[in-house]
PDB file of C-alpha atoms and ligand atoms in Angstrom:
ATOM      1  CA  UNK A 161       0.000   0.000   0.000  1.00 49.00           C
ATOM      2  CA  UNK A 162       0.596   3.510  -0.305  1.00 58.00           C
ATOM      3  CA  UNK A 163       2.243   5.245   3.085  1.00 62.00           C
ATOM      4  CA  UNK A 164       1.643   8.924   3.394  1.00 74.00           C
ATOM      5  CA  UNK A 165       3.108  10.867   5.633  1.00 88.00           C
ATOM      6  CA  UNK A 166       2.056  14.366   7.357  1.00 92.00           C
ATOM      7  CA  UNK A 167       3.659  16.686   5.116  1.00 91.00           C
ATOM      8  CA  UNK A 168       4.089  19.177   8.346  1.00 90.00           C
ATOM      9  CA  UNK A 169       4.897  17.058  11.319  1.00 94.00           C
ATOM     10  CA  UNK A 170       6.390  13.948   9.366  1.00 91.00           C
ATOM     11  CA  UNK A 171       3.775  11.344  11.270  1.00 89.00           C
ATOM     12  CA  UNK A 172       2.391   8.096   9.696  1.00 86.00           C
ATOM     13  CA  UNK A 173      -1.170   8.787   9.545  1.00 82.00           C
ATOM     14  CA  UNK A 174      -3.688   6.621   7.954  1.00 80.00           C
ATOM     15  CA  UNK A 175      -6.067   9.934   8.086  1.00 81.00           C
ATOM     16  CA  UNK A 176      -4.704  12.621   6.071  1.00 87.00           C
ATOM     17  CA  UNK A 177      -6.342  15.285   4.830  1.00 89.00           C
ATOM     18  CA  UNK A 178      -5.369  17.928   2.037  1.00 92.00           C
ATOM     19  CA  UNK A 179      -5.565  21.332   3.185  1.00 93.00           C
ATOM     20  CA  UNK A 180      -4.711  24.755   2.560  1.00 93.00           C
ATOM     21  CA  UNK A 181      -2.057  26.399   5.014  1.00 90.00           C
ATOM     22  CA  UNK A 182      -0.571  29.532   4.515  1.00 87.00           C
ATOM     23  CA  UNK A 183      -1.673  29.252   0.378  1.00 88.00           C
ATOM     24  CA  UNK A 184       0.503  25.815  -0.013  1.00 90.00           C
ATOM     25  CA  UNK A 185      -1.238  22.490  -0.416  1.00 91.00           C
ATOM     26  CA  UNK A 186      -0.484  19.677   1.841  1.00 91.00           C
ATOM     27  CA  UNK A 187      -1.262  16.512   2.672  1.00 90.00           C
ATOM     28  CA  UNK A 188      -1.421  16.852   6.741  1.00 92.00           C
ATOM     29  CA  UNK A 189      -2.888  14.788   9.688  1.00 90.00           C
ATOM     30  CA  UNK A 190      -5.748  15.407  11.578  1.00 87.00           C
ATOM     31  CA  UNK A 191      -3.542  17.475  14.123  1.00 89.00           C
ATOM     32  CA  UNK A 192      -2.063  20.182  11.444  1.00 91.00           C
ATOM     33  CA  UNK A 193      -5.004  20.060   9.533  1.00 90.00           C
ATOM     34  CA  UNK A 194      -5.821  22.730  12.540  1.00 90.00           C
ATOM     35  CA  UNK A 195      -3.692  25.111  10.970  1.00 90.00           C
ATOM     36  CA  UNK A 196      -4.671  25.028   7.628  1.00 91.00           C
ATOM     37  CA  UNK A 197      -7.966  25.095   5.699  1.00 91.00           C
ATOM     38  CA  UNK A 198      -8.804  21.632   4.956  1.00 90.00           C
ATOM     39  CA  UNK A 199      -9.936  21.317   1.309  1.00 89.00           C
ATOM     40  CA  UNK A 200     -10.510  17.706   1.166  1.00 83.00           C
ATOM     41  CA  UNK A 201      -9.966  14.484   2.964  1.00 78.00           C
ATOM     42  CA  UNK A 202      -7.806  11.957   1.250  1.00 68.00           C
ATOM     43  CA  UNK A 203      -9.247   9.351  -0.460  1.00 62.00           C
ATOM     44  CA  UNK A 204      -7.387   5.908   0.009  1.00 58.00           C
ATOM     45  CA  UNK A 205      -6.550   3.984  -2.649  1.00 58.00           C
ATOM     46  CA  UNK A 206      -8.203   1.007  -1.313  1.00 56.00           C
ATOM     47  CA  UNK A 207     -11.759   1.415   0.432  1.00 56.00           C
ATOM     48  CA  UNK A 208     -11.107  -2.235   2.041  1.00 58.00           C
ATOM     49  CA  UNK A 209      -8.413  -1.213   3.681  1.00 56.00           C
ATOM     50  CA  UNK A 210      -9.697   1.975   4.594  1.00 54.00           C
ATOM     51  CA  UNK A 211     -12.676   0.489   6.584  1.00 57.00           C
ATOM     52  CA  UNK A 212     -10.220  -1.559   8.439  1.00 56.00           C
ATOM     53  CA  UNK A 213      -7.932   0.906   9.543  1.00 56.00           C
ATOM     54  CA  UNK A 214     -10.614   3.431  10.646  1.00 56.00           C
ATOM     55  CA  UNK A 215     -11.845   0.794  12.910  1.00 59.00           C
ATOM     56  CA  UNK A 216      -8.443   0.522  14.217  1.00 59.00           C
ATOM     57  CA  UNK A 217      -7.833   3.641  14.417  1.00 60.00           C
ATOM     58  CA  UNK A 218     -11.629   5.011  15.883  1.00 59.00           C
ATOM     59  CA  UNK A 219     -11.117   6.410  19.349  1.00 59.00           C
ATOM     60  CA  UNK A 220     -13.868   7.448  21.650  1.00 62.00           C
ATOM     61  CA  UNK A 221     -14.423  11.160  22.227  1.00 65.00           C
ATOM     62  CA  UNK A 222     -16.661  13.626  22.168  1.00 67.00           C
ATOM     63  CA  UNK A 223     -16.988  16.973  20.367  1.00 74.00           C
ATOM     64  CA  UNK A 224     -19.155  19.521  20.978  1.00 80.00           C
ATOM     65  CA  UNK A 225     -20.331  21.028  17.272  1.00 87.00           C
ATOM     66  CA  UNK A 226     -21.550  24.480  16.720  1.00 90.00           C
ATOM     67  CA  UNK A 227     -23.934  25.560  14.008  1.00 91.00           C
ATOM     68  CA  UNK A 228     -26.196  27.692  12.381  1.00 93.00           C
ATOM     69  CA  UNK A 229     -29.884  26.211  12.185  1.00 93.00           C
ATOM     70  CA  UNK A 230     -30.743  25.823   8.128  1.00 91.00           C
ATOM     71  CA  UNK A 231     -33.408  28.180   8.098  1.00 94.00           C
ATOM     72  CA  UNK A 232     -31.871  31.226  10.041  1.00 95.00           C
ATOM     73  CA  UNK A 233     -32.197  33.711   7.380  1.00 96.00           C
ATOM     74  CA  UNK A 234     -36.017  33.033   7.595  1.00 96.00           C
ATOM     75  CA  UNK A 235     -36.156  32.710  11.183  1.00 96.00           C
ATOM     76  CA  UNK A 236     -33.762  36.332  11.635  1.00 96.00           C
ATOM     77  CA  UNK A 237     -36.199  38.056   9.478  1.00 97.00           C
ATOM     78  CA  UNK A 238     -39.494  36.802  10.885  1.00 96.00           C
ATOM     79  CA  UNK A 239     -38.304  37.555  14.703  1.00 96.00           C
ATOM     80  CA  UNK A 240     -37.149  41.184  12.919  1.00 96.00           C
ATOM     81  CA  UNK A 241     -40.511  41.601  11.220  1.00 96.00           C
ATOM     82  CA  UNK A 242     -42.512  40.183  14.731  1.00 95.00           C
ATOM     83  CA  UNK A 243     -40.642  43.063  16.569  1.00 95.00           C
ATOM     84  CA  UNK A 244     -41.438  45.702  14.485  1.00 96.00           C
ATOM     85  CA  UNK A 245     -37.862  46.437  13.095  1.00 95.00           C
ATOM     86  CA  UNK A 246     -36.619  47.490  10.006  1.00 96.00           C
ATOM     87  CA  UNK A 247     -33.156  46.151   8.378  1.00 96.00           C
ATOM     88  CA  UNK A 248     -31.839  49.870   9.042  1.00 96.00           C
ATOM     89  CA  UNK A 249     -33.364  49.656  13.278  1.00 96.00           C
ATOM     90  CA  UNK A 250     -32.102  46.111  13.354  1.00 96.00           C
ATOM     91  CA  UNK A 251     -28.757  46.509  12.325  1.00 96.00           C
ATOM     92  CA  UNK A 252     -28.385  50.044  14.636  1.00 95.00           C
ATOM     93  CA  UNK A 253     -29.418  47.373  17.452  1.00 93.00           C
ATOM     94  CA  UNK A 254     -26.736  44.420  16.311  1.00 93.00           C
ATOM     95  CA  UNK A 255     -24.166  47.583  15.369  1.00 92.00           C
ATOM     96  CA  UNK A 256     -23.857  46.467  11.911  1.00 93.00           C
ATOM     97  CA  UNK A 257     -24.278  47.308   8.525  1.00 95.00           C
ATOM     98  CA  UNK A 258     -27.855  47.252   6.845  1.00 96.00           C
ATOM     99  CA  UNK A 259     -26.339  45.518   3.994  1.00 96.00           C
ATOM    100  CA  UNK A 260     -25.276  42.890   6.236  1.00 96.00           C
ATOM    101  CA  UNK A 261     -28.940  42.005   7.775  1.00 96.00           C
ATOM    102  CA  UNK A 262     -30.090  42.222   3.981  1.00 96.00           C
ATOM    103  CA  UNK A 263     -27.531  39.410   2.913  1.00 96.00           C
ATOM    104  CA  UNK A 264     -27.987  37.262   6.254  1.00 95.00           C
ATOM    105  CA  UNK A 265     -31.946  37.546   5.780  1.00 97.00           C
ATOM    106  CA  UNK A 266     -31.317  36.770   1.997  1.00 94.00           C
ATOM    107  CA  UNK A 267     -28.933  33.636   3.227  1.00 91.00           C
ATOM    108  CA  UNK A 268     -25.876  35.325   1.145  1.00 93.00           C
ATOM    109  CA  UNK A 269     -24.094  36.120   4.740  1.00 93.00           C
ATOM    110  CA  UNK A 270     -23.913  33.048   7.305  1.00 93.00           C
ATOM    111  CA  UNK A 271     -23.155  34.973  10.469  1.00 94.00           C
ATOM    112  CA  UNK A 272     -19.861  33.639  12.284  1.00 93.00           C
ATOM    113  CA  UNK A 273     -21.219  31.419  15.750  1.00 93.00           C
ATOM    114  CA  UNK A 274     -20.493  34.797  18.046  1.00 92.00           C
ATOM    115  CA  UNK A 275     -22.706  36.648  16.012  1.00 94.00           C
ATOM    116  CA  UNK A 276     -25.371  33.979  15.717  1.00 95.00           C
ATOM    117  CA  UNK A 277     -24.836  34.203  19.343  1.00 95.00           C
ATOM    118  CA  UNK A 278     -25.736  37.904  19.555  1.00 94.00           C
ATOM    119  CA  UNK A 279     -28.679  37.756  17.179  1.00 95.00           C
ATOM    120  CA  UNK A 280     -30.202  34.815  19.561  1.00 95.00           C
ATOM    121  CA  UNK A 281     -30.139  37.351  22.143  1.00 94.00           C
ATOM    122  CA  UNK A 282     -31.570  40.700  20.543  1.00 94.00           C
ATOM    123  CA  UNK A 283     -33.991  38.294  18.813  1.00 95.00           C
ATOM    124  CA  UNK A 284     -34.699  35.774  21.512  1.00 94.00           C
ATOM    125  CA  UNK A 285     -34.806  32.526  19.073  1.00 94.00           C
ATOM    126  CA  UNK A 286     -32.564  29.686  18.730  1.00 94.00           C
ATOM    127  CA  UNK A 287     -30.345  30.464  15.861  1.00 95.00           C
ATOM    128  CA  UNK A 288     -27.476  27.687  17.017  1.00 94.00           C
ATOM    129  CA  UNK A 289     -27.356  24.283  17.551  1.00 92.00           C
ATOM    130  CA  UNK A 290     -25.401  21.886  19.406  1.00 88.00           C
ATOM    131  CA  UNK A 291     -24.170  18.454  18.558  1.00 83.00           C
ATOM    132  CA  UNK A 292     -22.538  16.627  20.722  1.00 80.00           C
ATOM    133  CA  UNK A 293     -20.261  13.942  18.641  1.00 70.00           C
ATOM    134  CA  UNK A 294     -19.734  10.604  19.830  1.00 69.00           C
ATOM    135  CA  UNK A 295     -16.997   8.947  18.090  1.00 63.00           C
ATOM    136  CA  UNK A 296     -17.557   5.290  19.336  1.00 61.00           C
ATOM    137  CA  UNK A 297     -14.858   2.660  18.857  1.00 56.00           C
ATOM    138  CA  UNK A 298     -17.429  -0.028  16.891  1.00 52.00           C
ATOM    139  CA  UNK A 299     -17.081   2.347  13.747  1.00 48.00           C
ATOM    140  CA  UNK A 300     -20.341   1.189  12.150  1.00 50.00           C
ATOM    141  CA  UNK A 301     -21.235   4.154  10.981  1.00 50.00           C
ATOM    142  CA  UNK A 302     -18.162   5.611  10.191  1.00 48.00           C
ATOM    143  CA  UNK A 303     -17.806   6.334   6.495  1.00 52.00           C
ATOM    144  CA  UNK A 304     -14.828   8.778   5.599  1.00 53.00           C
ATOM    145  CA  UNK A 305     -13.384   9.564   9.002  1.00 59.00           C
ATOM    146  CA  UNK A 306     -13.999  11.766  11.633  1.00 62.00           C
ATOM    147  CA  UNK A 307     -13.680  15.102   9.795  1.00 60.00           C
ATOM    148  CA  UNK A 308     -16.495  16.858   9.579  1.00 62.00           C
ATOM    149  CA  UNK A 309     -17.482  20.420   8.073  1.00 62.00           C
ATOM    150  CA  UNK A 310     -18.682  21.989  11.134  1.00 59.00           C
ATOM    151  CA  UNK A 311     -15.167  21.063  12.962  1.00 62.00           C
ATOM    152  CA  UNK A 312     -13.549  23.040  10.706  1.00 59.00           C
ATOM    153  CA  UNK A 313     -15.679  25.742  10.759  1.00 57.00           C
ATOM    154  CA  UNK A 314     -15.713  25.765  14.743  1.00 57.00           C
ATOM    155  CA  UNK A 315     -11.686  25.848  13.944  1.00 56.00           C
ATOM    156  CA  UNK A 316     -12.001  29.005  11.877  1.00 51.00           C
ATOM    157  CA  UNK A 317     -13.790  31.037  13.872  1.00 49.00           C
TER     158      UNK A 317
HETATM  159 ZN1   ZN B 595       0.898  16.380  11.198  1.00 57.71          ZN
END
């Protein structure tokens, strides 16, 4: 088989991801992967042996995942709207731009977790959600490995 290695820290990893850091492409483990921007897992070159080694390699631990609920843009503009508020008074009240509530209420701005955050409390709805992961050591329903989107995004901001 194939060995890759972390192109930053040198280790054997059977869980390497390519990602972005500081505008050069590497192939990095889970660990570095942190400093970067991860622009796609790896794919192994052999999914039977991939299965295996993920059930090796599956540890037990738990995550806590922050994110935006799907309909927010909806759900910011209703509460808005239900309080009487235009874009221009709601943004004076978050201290932001009115372009900004336009594009988050349009769904062409996601608001970073903080701001979610401050909207939930101006607003008083549930704009973020979270999800405890549970990476269990049976890895049934493990596919790809334990990357997932809102990690990184949790990472970023
Ligand atoms: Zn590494």
């Amino acid at each position: 088989m194939i060995r890759i290695n972390c192109d930053l820290c040198g280790k054997n990893e059977d869980n390497l991801a390519r990602a972005l850091i500081e505008g050069v492409e590497l192939d990095v483990c889970a660990a570095c992967s942190k400093f970067g921007k991860i622009i796609q897992p790896i794919k192994r070159p052999n999914p039977k042996e991939q299965h295996q080694k993920i059930m090796q390699r599956a540890e037990p631990k738990e995550e806590k995942t922050e994110l935006l609920i799907e309909n927010y843009a909806d759900l910011i503009k209703k509460r808005r709207e239900t309080m009487g508020l235009s874009q221009k008074d709601f943004a004076f009240r978050i201290s932001e731009k009115e372009s900004l509530v336009h594009h988050m209420e349009t769904d062409h701005f996601t608001p970073s977790i903080p701001m979610a955050r401050k909207l939930e409390k101006i607003l008083g709805v549930k704009l973020v959600e979270e999800y405890e992961e549970k990476h269990e050591t049976s890895g049934k329903n493990k596919k790809e490995d334990g990357f997932t989107l809102g990690d990184f995004i949790k990472i970023k901001r």
